[in-house]
Structure formats: structure tokens, C-alpha cells
mmCIF file of C-alpha atoms in Angstrom:
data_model
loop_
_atom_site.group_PDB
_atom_site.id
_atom_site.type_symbol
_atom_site.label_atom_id
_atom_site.label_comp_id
_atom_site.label_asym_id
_atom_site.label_seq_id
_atom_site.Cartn_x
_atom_site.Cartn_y
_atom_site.Cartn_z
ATOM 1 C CA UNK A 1 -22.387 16.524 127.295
ATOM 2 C CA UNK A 2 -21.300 13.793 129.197
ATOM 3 C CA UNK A 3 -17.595 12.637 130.220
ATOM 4 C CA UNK A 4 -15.996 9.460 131.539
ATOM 5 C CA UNK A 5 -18.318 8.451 134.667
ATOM 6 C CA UNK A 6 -20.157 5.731 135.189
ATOM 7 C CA UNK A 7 -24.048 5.316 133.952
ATOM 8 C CA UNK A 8 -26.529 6.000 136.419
ATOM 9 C CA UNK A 9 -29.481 4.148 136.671
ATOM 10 C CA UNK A 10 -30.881 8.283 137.117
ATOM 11 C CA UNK A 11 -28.582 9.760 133.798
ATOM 12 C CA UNK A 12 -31.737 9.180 131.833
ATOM 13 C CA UNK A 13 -34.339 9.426 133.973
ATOM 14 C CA UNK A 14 -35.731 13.306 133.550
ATOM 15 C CA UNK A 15 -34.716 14.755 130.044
ATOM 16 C CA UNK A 16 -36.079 17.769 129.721
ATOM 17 C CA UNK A 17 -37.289 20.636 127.021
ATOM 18 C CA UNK A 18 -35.813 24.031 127.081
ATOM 19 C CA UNK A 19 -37.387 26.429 124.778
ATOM 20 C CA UNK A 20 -35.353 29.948 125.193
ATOM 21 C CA UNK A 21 -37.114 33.329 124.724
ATOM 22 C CA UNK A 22 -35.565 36.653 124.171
ATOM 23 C CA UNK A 23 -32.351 37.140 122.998
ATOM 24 C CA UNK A 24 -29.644 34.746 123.932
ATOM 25 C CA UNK A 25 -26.936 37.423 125.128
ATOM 26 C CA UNK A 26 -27.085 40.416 127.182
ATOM 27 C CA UNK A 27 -24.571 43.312 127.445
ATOM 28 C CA UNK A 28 -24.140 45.359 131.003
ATOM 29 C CA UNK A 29 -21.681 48.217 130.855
ATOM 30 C CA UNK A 30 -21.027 50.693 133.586
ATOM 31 C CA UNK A 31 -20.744 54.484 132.986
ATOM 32 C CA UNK A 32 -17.533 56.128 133.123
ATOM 33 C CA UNK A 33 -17.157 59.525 134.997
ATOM 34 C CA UNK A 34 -16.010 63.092 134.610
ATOM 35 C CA UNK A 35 -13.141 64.949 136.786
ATOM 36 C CA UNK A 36 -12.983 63.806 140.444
ATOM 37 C CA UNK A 37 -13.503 59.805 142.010
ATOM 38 C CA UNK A 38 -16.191 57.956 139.552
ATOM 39 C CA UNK A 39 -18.761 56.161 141.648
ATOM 40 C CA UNK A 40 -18.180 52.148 142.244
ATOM 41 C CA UNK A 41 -20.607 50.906 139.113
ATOM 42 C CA UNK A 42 -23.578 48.979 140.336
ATOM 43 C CA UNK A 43 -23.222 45.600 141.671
ATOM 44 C CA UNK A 44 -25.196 43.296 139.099
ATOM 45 C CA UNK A 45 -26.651 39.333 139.118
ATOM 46 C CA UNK A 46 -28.938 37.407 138.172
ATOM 47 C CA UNK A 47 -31.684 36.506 139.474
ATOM 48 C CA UNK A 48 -34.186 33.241 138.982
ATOM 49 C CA UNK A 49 -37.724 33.337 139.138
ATOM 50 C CA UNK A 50 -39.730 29.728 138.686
ATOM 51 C CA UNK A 51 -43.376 29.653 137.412
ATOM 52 C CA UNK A 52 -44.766 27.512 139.177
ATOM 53 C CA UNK A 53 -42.244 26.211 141.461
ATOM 54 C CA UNK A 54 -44.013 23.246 142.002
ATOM 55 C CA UNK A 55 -46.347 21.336 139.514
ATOM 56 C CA UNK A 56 -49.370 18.745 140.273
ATOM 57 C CA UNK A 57 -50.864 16.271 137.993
ATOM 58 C CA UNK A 58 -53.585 14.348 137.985
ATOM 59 C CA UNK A 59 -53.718 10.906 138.878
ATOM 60 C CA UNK A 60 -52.657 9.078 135.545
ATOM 61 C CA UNK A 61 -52.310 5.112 135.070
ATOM 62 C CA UNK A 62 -49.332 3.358 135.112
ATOM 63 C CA UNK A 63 -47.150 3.166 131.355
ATOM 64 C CA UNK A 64 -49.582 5.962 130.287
ATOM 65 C CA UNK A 65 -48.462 9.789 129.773
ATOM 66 C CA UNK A 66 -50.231 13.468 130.598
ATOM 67 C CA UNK A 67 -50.358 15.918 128.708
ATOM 68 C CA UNK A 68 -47.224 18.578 129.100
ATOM 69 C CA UNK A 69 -47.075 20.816 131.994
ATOM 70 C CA UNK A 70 -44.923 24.173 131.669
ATOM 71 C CA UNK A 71 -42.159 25.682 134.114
ATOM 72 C CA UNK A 72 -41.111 29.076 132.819
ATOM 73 C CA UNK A 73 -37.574 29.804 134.152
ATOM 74 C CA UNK A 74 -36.826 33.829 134.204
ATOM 75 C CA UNK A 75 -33.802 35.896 134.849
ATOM 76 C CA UNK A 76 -35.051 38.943 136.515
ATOM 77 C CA UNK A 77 -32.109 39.809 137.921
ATOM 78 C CA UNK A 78 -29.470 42.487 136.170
ATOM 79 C CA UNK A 79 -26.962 40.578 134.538
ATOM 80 C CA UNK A 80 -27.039 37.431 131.938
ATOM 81 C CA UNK A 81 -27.557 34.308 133.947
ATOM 82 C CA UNK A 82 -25.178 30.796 132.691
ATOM 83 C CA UNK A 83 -27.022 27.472 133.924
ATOM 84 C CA UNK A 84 -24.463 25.270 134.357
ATOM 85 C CA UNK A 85 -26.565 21.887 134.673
ATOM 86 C CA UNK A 86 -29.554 20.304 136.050
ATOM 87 C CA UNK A 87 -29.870 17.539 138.629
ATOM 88 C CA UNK A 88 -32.456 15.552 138.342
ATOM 89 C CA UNK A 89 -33.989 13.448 141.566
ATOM 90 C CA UNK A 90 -36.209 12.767 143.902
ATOM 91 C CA UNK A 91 -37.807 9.503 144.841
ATOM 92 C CA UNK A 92 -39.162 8.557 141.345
ATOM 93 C CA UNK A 93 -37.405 10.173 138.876
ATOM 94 C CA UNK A 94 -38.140 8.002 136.029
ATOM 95 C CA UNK A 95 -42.020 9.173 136.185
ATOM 96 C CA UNK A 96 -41.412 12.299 134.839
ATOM 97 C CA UNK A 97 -40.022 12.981 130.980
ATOM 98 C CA UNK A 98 -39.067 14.097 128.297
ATOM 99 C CA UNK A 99 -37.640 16.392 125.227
ATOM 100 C CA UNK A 100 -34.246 18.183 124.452
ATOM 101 C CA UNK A 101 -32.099 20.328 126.888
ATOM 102 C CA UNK A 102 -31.685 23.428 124.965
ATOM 103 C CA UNK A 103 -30.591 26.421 127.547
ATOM 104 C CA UNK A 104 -27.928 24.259 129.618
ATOM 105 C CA UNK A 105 -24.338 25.498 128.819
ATOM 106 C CA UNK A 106 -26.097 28.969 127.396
ATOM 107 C CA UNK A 107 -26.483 32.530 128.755
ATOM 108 C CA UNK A 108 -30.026 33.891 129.241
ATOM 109 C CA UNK A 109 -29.854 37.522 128.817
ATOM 110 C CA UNK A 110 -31.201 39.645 131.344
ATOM 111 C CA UNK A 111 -35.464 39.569 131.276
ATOM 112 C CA UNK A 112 -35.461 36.612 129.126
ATOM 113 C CA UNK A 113 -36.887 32.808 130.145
ATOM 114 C CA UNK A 114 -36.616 29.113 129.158
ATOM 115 C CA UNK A 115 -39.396 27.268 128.866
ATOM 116 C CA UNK A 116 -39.530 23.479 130.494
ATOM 117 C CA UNK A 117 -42.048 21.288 129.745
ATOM 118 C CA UNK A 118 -42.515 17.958 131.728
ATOM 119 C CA UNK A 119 -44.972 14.953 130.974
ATOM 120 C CA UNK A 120 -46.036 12.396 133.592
ATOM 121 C CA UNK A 121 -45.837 8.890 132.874
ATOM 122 C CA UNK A 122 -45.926 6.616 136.434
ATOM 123 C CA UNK A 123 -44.123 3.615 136.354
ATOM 124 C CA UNK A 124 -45.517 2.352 139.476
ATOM 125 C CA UNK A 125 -48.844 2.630 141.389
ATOM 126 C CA UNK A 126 -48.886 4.702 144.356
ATOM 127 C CA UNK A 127 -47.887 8.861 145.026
ATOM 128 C CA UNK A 128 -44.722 9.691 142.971
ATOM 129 C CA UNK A 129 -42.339 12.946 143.379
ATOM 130 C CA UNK A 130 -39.120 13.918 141.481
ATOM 131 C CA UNK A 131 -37.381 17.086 141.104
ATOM 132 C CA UNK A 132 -35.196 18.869 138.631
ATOM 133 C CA UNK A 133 -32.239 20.968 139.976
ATOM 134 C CA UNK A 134 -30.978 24.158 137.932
ATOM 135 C CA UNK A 135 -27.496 25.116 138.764
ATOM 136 C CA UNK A 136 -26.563 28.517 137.325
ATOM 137 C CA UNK A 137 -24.829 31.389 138.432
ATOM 138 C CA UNK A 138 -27.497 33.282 140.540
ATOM 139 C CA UNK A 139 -26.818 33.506 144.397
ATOM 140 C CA UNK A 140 -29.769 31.116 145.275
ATOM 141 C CA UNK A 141 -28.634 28.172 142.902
ATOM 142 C CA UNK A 142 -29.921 25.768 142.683
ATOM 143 C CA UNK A 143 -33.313 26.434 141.965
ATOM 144 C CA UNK A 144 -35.713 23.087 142.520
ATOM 145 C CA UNK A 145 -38.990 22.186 140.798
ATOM 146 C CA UNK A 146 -40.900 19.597 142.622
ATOM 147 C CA UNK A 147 -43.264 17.666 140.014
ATOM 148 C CA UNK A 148 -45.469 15.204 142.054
ATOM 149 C CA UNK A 149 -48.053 13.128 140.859
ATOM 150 C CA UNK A 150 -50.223 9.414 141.352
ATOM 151 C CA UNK A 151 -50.077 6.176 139.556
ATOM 152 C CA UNK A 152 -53.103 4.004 139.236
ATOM 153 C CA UNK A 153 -53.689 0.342 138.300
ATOM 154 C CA UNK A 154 -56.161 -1.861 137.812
ATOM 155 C CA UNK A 155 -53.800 -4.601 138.458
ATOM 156 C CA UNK A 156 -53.352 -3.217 142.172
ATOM 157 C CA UNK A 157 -49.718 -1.997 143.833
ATOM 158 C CA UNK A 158 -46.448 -2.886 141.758
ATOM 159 C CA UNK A 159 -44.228 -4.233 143.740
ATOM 160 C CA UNK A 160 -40.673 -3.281 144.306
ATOM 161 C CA UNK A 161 -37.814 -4.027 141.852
ATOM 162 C CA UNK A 162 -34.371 -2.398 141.304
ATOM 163 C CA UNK A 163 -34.479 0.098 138.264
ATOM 164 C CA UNK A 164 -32.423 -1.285 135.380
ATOM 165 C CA UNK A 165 -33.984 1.491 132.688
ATOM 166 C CA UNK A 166 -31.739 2.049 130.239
ATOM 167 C CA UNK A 167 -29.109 -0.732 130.879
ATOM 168 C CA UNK A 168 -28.258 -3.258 128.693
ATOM 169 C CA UNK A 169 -28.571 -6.598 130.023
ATOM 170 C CA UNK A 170 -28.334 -10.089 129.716
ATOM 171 C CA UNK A 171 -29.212 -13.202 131.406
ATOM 172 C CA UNK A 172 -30.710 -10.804 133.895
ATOM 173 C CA UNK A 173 -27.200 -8.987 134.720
ATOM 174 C CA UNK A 174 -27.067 -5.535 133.764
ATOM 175 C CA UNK A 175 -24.599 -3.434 133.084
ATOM 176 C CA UNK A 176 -23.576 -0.855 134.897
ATOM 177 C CA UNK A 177 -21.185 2.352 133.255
ATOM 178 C CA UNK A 178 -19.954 2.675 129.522
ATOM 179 C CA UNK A 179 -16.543 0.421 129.471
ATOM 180 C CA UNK A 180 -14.973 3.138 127.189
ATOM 181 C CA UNK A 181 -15.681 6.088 130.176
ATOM 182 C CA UNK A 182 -15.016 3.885 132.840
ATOM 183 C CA UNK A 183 -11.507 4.498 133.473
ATOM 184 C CA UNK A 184 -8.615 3.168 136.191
ATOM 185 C CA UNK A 185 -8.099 6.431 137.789
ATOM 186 C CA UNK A 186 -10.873 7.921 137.087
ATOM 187 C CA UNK A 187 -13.365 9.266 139.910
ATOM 188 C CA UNK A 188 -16.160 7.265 139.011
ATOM 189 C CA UNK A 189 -20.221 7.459 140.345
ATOM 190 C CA UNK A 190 -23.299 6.055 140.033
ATOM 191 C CA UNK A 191 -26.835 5.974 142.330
ATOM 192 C CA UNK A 192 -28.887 2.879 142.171
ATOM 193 C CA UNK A 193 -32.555 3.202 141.861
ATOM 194 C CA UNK A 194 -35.968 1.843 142.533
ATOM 195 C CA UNK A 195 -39.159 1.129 140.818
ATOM 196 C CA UNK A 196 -42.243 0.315 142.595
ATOM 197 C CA UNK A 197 -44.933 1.525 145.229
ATOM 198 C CA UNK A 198 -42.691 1.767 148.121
ATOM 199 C CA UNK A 199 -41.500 3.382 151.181
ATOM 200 C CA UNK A 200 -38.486 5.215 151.226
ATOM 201 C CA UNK A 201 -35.798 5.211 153.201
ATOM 202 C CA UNK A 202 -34.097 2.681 151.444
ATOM 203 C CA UNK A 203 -31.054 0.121 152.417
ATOM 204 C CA UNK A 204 -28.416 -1.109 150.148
ATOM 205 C CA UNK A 205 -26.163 -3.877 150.708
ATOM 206 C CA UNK A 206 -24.244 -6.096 148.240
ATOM 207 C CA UNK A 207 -25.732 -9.799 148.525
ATOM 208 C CA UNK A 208 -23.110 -11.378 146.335
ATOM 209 C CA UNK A 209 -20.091 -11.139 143.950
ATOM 210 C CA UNK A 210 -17.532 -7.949 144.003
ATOM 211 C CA UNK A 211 -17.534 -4.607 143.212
ATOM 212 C CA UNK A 212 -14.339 -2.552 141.367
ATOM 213 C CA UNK A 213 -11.379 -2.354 143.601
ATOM 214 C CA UNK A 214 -11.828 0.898 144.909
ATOM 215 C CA UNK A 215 -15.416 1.383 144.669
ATOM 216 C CA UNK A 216 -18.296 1.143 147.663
ATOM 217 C CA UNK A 217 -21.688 0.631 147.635
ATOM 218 C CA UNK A 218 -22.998 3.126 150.571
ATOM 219 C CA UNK A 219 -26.233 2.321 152.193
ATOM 220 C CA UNK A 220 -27.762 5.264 150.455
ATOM 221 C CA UNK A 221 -27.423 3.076 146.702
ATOM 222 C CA UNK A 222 -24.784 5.318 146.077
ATOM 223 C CA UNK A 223 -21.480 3.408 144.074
ATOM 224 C CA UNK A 224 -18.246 5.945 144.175
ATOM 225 C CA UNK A 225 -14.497 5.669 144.101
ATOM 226 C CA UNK A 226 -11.239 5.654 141.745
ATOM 227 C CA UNK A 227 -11.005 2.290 140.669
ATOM 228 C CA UNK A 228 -7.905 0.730 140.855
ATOM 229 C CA UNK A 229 -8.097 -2.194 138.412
ATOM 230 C CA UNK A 230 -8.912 -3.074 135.290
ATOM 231 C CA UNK A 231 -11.765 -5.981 134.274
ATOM 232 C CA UNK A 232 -14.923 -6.790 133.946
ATOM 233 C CA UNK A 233 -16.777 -7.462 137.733
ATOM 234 C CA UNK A 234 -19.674 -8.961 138.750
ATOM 235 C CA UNK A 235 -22.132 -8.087 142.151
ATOM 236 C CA UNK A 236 -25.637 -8.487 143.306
ATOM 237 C CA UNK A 237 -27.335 -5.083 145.103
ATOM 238 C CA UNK A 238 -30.166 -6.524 147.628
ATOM 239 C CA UNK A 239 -32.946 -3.196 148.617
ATOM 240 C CA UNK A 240 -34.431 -3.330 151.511
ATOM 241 C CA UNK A 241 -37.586 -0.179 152.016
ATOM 242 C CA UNK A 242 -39.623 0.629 155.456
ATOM 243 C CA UNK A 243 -42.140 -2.174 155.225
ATOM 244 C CA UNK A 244 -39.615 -4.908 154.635
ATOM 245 C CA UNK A 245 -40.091 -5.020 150.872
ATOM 246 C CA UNK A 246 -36.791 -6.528 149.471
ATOM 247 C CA UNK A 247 -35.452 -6.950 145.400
ATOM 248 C CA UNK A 248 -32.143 -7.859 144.130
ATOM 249 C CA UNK A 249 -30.347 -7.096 140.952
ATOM 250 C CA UNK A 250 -27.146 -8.650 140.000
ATOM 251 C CA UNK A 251 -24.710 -5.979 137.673
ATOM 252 C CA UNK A 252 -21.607 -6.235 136.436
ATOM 253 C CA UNK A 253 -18.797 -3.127 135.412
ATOM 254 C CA UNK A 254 -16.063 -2.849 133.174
ATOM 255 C CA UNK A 255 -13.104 -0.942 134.198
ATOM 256 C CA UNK A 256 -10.966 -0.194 131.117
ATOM 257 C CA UNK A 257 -7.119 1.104 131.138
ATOM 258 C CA UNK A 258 -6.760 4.755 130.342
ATOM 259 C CA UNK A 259 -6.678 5.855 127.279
ATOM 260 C CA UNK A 260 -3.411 5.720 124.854
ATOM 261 C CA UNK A 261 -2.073 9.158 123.346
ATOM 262 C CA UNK A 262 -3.669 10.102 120.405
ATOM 263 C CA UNK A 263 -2.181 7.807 117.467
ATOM 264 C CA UNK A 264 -0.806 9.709 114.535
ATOM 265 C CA UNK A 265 -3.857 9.103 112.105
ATOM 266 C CA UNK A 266 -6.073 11.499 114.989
ATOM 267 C CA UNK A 267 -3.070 13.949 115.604
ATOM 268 C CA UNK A 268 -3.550 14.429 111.498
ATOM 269 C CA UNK A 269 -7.198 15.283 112.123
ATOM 270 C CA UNK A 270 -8.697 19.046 113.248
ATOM 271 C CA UNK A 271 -7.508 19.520 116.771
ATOM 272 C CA UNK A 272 -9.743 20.932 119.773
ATOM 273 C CA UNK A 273 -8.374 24.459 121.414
ATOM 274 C CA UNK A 274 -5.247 23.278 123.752
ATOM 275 C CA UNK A 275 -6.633 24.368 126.663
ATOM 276 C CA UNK A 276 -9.710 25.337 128.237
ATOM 277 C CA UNK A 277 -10.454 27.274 131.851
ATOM 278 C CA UNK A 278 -13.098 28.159 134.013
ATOM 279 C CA UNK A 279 -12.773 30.502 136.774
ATOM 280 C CA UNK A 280 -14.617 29.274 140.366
ATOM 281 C CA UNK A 281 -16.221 31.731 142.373
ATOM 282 C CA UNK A 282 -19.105 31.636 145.136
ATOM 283 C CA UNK A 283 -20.521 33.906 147.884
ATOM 284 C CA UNK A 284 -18.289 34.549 150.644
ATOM 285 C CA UNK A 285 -18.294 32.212 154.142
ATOM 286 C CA UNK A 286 -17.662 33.357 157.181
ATOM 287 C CA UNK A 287 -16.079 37.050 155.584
ATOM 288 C CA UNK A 288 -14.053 34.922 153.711
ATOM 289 C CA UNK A 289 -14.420 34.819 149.518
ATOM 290 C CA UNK A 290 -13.570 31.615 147.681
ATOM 291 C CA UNK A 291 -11.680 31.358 144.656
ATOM 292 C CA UNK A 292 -10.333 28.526 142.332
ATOM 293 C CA UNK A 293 -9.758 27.681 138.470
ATOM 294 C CA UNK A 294 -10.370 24.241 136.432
ATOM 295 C CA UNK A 295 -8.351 23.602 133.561
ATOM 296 C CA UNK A 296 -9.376 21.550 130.892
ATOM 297 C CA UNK A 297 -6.606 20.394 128.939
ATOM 298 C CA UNK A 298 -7.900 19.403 125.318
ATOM 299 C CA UNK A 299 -3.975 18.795 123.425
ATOM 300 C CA UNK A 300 -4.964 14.988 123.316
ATOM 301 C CA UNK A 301 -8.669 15.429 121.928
ATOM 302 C CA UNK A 302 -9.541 16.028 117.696
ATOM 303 C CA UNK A 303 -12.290 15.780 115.479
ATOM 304 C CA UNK A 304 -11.425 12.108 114.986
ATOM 305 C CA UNK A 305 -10.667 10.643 118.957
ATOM 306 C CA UNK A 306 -9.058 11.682 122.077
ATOM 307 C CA UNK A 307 -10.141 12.851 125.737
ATOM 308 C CA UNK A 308 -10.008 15.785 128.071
ATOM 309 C CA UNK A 309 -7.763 16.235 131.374
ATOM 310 C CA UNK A 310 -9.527 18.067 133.916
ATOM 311 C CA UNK A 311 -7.841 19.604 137.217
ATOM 312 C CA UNK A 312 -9.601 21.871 139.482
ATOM 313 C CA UNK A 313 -8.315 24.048 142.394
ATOM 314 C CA UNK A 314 -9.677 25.784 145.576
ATOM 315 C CA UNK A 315 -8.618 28.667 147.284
ATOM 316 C CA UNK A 316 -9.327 30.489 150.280
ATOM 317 C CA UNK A 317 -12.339 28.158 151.313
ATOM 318 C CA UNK A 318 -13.215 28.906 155.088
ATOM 319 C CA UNK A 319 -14.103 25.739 155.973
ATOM 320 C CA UNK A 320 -12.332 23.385 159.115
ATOM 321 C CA UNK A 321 -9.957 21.065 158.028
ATOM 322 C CA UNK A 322 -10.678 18.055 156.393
ATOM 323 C CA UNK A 323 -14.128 19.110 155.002
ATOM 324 C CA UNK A 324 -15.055 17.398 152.335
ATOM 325 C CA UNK A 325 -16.016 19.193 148.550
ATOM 326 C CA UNK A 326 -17.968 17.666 145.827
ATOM 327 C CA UNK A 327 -16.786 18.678 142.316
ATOM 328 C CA UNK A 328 -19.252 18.362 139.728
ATOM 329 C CA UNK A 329 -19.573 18.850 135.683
ATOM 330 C CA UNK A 330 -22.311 19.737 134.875
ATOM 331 C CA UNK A 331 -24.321 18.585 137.820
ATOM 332 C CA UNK A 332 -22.698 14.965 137.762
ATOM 333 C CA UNK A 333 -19.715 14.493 139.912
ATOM 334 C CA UNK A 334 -16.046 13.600 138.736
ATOM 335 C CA UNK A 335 -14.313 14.171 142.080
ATOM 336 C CA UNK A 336 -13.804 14.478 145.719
ATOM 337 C CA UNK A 337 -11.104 17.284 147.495
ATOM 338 C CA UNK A 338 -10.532 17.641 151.109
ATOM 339 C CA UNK A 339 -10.080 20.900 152.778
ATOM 340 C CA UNK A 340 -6.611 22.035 154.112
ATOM 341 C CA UNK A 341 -5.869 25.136 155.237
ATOM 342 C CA UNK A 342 -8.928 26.682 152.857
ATOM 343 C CA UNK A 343 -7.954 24.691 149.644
ATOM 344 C CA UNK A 344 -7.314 21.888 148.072
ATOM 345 C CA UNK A 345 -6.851 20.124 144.376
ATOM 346 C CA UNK A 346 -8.828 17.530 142.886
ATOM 347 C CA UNK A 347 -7.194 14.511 140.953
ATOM 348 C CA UNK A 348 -7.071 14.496 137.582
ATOM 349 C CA UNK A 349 -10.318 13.267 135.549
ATOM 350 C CA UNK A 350 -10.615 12.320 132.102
ATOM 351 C CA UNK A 351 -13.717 13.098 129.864
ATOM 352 C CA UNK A 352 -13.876 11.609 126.347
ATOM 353 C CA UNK A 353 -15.066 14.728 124.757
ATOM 354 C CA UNK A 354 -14.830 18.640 124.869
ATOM 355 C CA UNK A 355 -16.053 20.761 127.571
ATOM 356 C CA UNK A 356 -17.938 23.129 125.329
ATOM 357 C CA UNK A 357 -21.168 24.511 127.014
ATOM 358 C CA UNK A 358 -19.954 22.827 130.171
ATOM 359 C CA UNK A 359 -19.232 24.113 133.724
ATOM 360 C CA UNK A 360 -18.098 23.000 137.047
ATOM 361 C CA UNK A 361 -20.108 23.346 140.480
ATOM 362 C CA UNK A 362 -18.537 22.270 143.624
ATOM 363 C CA UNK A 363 -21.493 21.367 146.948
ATOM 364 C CA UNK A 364 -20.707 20.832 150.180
ATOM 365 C CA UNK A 365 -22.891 17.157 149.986
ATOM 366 C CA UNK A 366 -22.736 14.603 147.797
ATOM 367 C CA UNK A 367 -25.552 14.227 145.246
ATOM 368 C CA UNK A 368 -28.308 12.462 147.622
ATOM 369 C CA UNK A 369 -31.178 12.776 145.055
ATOM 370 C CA UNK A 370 -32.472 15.711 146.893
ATOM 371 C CA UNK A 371 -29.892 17.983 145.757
ATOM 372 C CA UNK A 372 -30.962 21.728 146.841
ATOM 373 C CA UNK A 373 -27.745 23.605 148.165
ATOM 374 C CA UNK A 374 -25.982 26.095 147.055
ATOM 375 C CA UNK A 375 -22.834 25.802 145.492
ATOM 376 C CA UNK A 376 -19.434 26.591 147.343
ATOM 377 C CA UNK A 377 -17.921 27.514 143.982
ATOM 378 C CA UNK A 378 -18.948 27.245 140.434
ATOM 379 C CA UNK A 379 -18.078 28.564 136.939
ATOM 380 C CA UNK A 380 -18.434 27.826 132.915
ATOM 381 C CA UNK A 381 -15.512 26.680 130.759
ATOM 382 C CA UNK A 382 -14.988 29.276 128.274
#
């Protein structure tokens, strides 16, 4: 369910298995009443329960896998709950795998539960933590499972290296992003990664070469921007942890054009629905209740091609000026907006497929791979 972004070293890190019980929908009506003023129906949401909200292995050595551990995600709450993503992070992401994601982009109907089941396999020696981030609809979202854990070797401590799982490389440079979602003009992200028993915090710098025009590396690992150009680039990341431990990792990235309208042989094929919304609500701040829409605009996407336009507006945000909003799709982020006067409108962002079973979330902080805030507003693309 991805769009155009850029591949994180973390997009595969923490697949998951959701398993849903119960039945997939749930109805809520209110009663009508007789002569006279009817009673305000009752207020309704739903509400997340986690069991456990934190899970323990045993130690386990390094490249080897335990055997499944079970989170059991309920809605106890009175009306269906829609979880709009996950986030996974945490220190050492990578440790802990695997299966299908089932329930994201789904309702689960009031007294129902997903299942999540989560192996540990350590790819380093040492104490290892991650977490997996549920963004739904209840007021306390997101709800975060902490999944902790020790490596062991007989070979003694790995050292520290830059992740490069799941990146194809060559001659030792690895690529960073998919060339055909990489777009000019397109908000683009990606968090670099460690393996290795270390010691967080971590520094980034760029030892060499040049990133996108219009992209940074932050000192957090985190790459973001619009880039401006198109090309292929080439840089070298240097880590540096709390003991002094350093590793570099040279990458390159491909910025390609945006896409062409579609040609006539994919306007002949089955076309998506024109348009697609999602309405953005979130709890009130400071007596103040936000509001906003996204608008996914599908005329240019078919069965045989095309891409999605997404726009998103804020209303009525009671936030000072020049606060700074995260917009995310499902959990990953395709934009920044600035706060003026309580809203604001992020810049168009193109996905290469449909938003089906998809939902935006907008945070107050960018994704810091600790994510556990609430979001200012949030909704599903229906």
C-alpha cells in the first residue's frame, strides 16, 4: 500500500501478522424519540486494549529466530475502530519479524480483536528493542507495543555497520528509494539505520559526494525534502554512536521526472473511481476542534498505469503560527504544512497506485523512530 516515497532502510524492517476475529463490520444506530425534544444519542468510540503491551523474549543467538509471541489488539470501545497504519521503530527494528498485515485499512467491529504475532531474530549481539505503532481512530492513538529482547554470539559483540537490508547494491553503493516513486516534486523521506551492538544516540553526517537538490541529511539519519532535480546522485553517510564507534555507507538516489498523462493505450483500460476523499478530524486543542479533507484524485490512474494526486487541508488548528504538521499515509509521511492562522495546505503528492484501504494521519513530530503521539487529525479514504 505504498506510494511514491523514498525506501527506507526501516519500510521492511517489522512486517507483521494480523489475524482478525469477529465480524469485520459493526452497525451503531441511535434510537429515535416520541413527542417532545429526543435525547442527544450517546456519544460512541472506540476504544484499544493491547494484550500484553509489552513482550519479552528470551535471549536468542544472532541469525536465529523464536518461536511466535502473540499481541491481541481489542476494540472495547462502542463503535467500529479503522487502523489507519502502523509505524514500526525503535532502536533495532530489523530484530523483530514477520507475516502479512491483514487488519490495516479495515474496520474492527465493536468487541472484536486482531491478532499480531511477532518472532525474534537478533541481528546483532547485545539488548535489542523495537516497537510497532497502531494508528487508528481511537482517542489514545497510537497505541505502542514494545518487543525487547537479547542477542548472543559465540563470536563476541558485532560491531557497528549502517543497515543496507533490503537495498540493492553494487560495488558496495546501495540504493536508496524506487527511481519510478521518486519523483521531482514530490515530498520525499527516508531514515537511515544501524546494525550492530551499539549505543544510541546516534550522529549522521555526509562524509562525501551529494545528496538530491533539495534533500538534507539531519543528524537524526533522517533524509527529507522535495527534490528539485532530476538524476541519479551519489553520497557517503558516516555514523558516529556514544562510544565513538563509527561506519560509513556510500548510497546513491534516482530522482525521476513526474510522470506523463496517461497515454491512450491506459486511458482504453478500466479506470479507478475519479476521485477519492477522506475527512480529517481529531480531539479538540485548546476548546478549539480541528477539521480538514484530503482528496485523492485518481482521473490519471487504470488497471493498466497511472498515479494518484493527493492534496490535504487543515482547518481551525489552534496552534501558534508557523507550527509545523506532519502529514502521513498510512503511517509514512508525504508532506510537511505550516500553520497560519489555524490552517494550512499541503503540496501536492503523487502515489503510483490507489488509495484503497488507506488513510491519512497528521503528528505534531516528525517520525523519530519512537513515534507515540497522538494524531492532530486523521481519517480513511473512502
Amino acid at each position: 500500500m505504498s506510494g511514491s516515497r523514498i525506501a527506507t532502510t526501516l519500510a521492511t524492517a517489522l512486517i507483521v501478522m494480523f489475524t482478525c476475529a469477529g465480524p469485520a463490520l459493526a452497525s451503531h444506530g441511535g434510537g429515535g424519540g416520541g413527542g417532545g425534544t429526543a435525547p442527544p444519542p450517546p456519544t460512541t468510540a472506540p476504544v484499544v486494549s493491547l494484550t500484553p503491551s509489552t513482550v519479552t523474549y528470551a535471549s536468542q543467538a544472532v541469525g536465529t529466530s523464536s518461536a511466535p509471541q502473540t499481541v491481541t489488539l481489542t476494540n472495547t470501545g462502542t463503535a467500529s475502530l479503522f487502523i489507519n497504519g502502523m509505524s514500526q521503530a525503535g532502536p533495532n527494528p530489523l530484530d523483530f519479524a514477520e507475516g502479512n498485515d491483514f487488519c490495516v485499512g479495515s474496520l474492527v467491529a465493536v468487541g472484536a480483536s486482531c491478532t499480531l504475532q511477532v518472532s525474534f531474530t537478533p541481528t546483532a549481539t547485545g539488548p535489542r528493542t523495537a516497537t510497532i505503532s497502531v494508528i487508528d481512530n481511537a482517542a489514545n492513538s497510537p497505541q505502542v507495543i514494545t518487543f525487547t529482547g537479547t542477542g548472543t554470539s559465540v563470536n563476541g559483540p558485532t560491531p557497528l555497520s549502517v543497515d543496507t537490508t533490503g537495498l540493492t547494491c553494487n560495488a558496495g553503493v546501495c540504493q536508496l528509494g524506487i527511481p519510478s516513486e521518486s519523483l521531482v516534486k514530490n515530498f520525499s523521506f527516508a531514515s537511515l539505520a544501524v546494525l550492530g551492538q551499539t549505543t544510541p544516540p546516534f550522529t549522521w553526517t555526509l562524509a562525501g559526494g551529494v545528496l538530491p537538490p533539495g534533500l538534507t541529511l539531519f543528524p537524526n539519519g533522517q533524509i527529507y525534502g522535495t527534490p528539485t532535480s532530476a538524476g541519479t546522485f551519489t553520497f557517503t553517510v558516516k555514523v558516529t554512536d556514544a562510544n565513538g564507534q563509527t561506519a560509513t555507507q556510500p548510497f546513491s538516489m534516482t530522482i525521476s521526472p513526474q510522470p506523463p498523462p496517461l497515454t491512450p493505450a491506459q486511458q482504453s483500460c478500466q479506470h479507478a473511481p475519479g476521485q477519492t476523499t477522506a475527512s480529517l478530524s481529531g480531539p479538540a486543542i485548546g476548546g478549539v476542534t480541528p477539521g480538514g479533507q484530503a482528496i485523492g484524485d485518481q482521473s490519471q490512474l487504470t488497471a493498466c498505469g497511472g498515479f494518484t494526486t493527493i492534496t490535504a487541508q487543515v482547518k481551525n488548528v489552534n496552534l501558534p503560527n508557523g507550527t509545523v504538521l506532519w502529514v502521513t499515509l498510512g503511517g509514512e509521511p508525504i508532506g510537511r504544512v505550516t500553520i497560519n492562522n489555524g490552517a494550512a495546505t499541503m503540496p501536492a503528492w503523487i502515489a503510483m497506485s490507489s488509495l484503497r484501504k488507506q488513510g491519512i494521519s497528521i503528528f505534531r513530530q516528525p517520525p523519530t523512530g519512537g513515534l507515540s503521539q497522538t494524531p492532530i487529525l486523521s481519517g480513511p479514504f473512502v
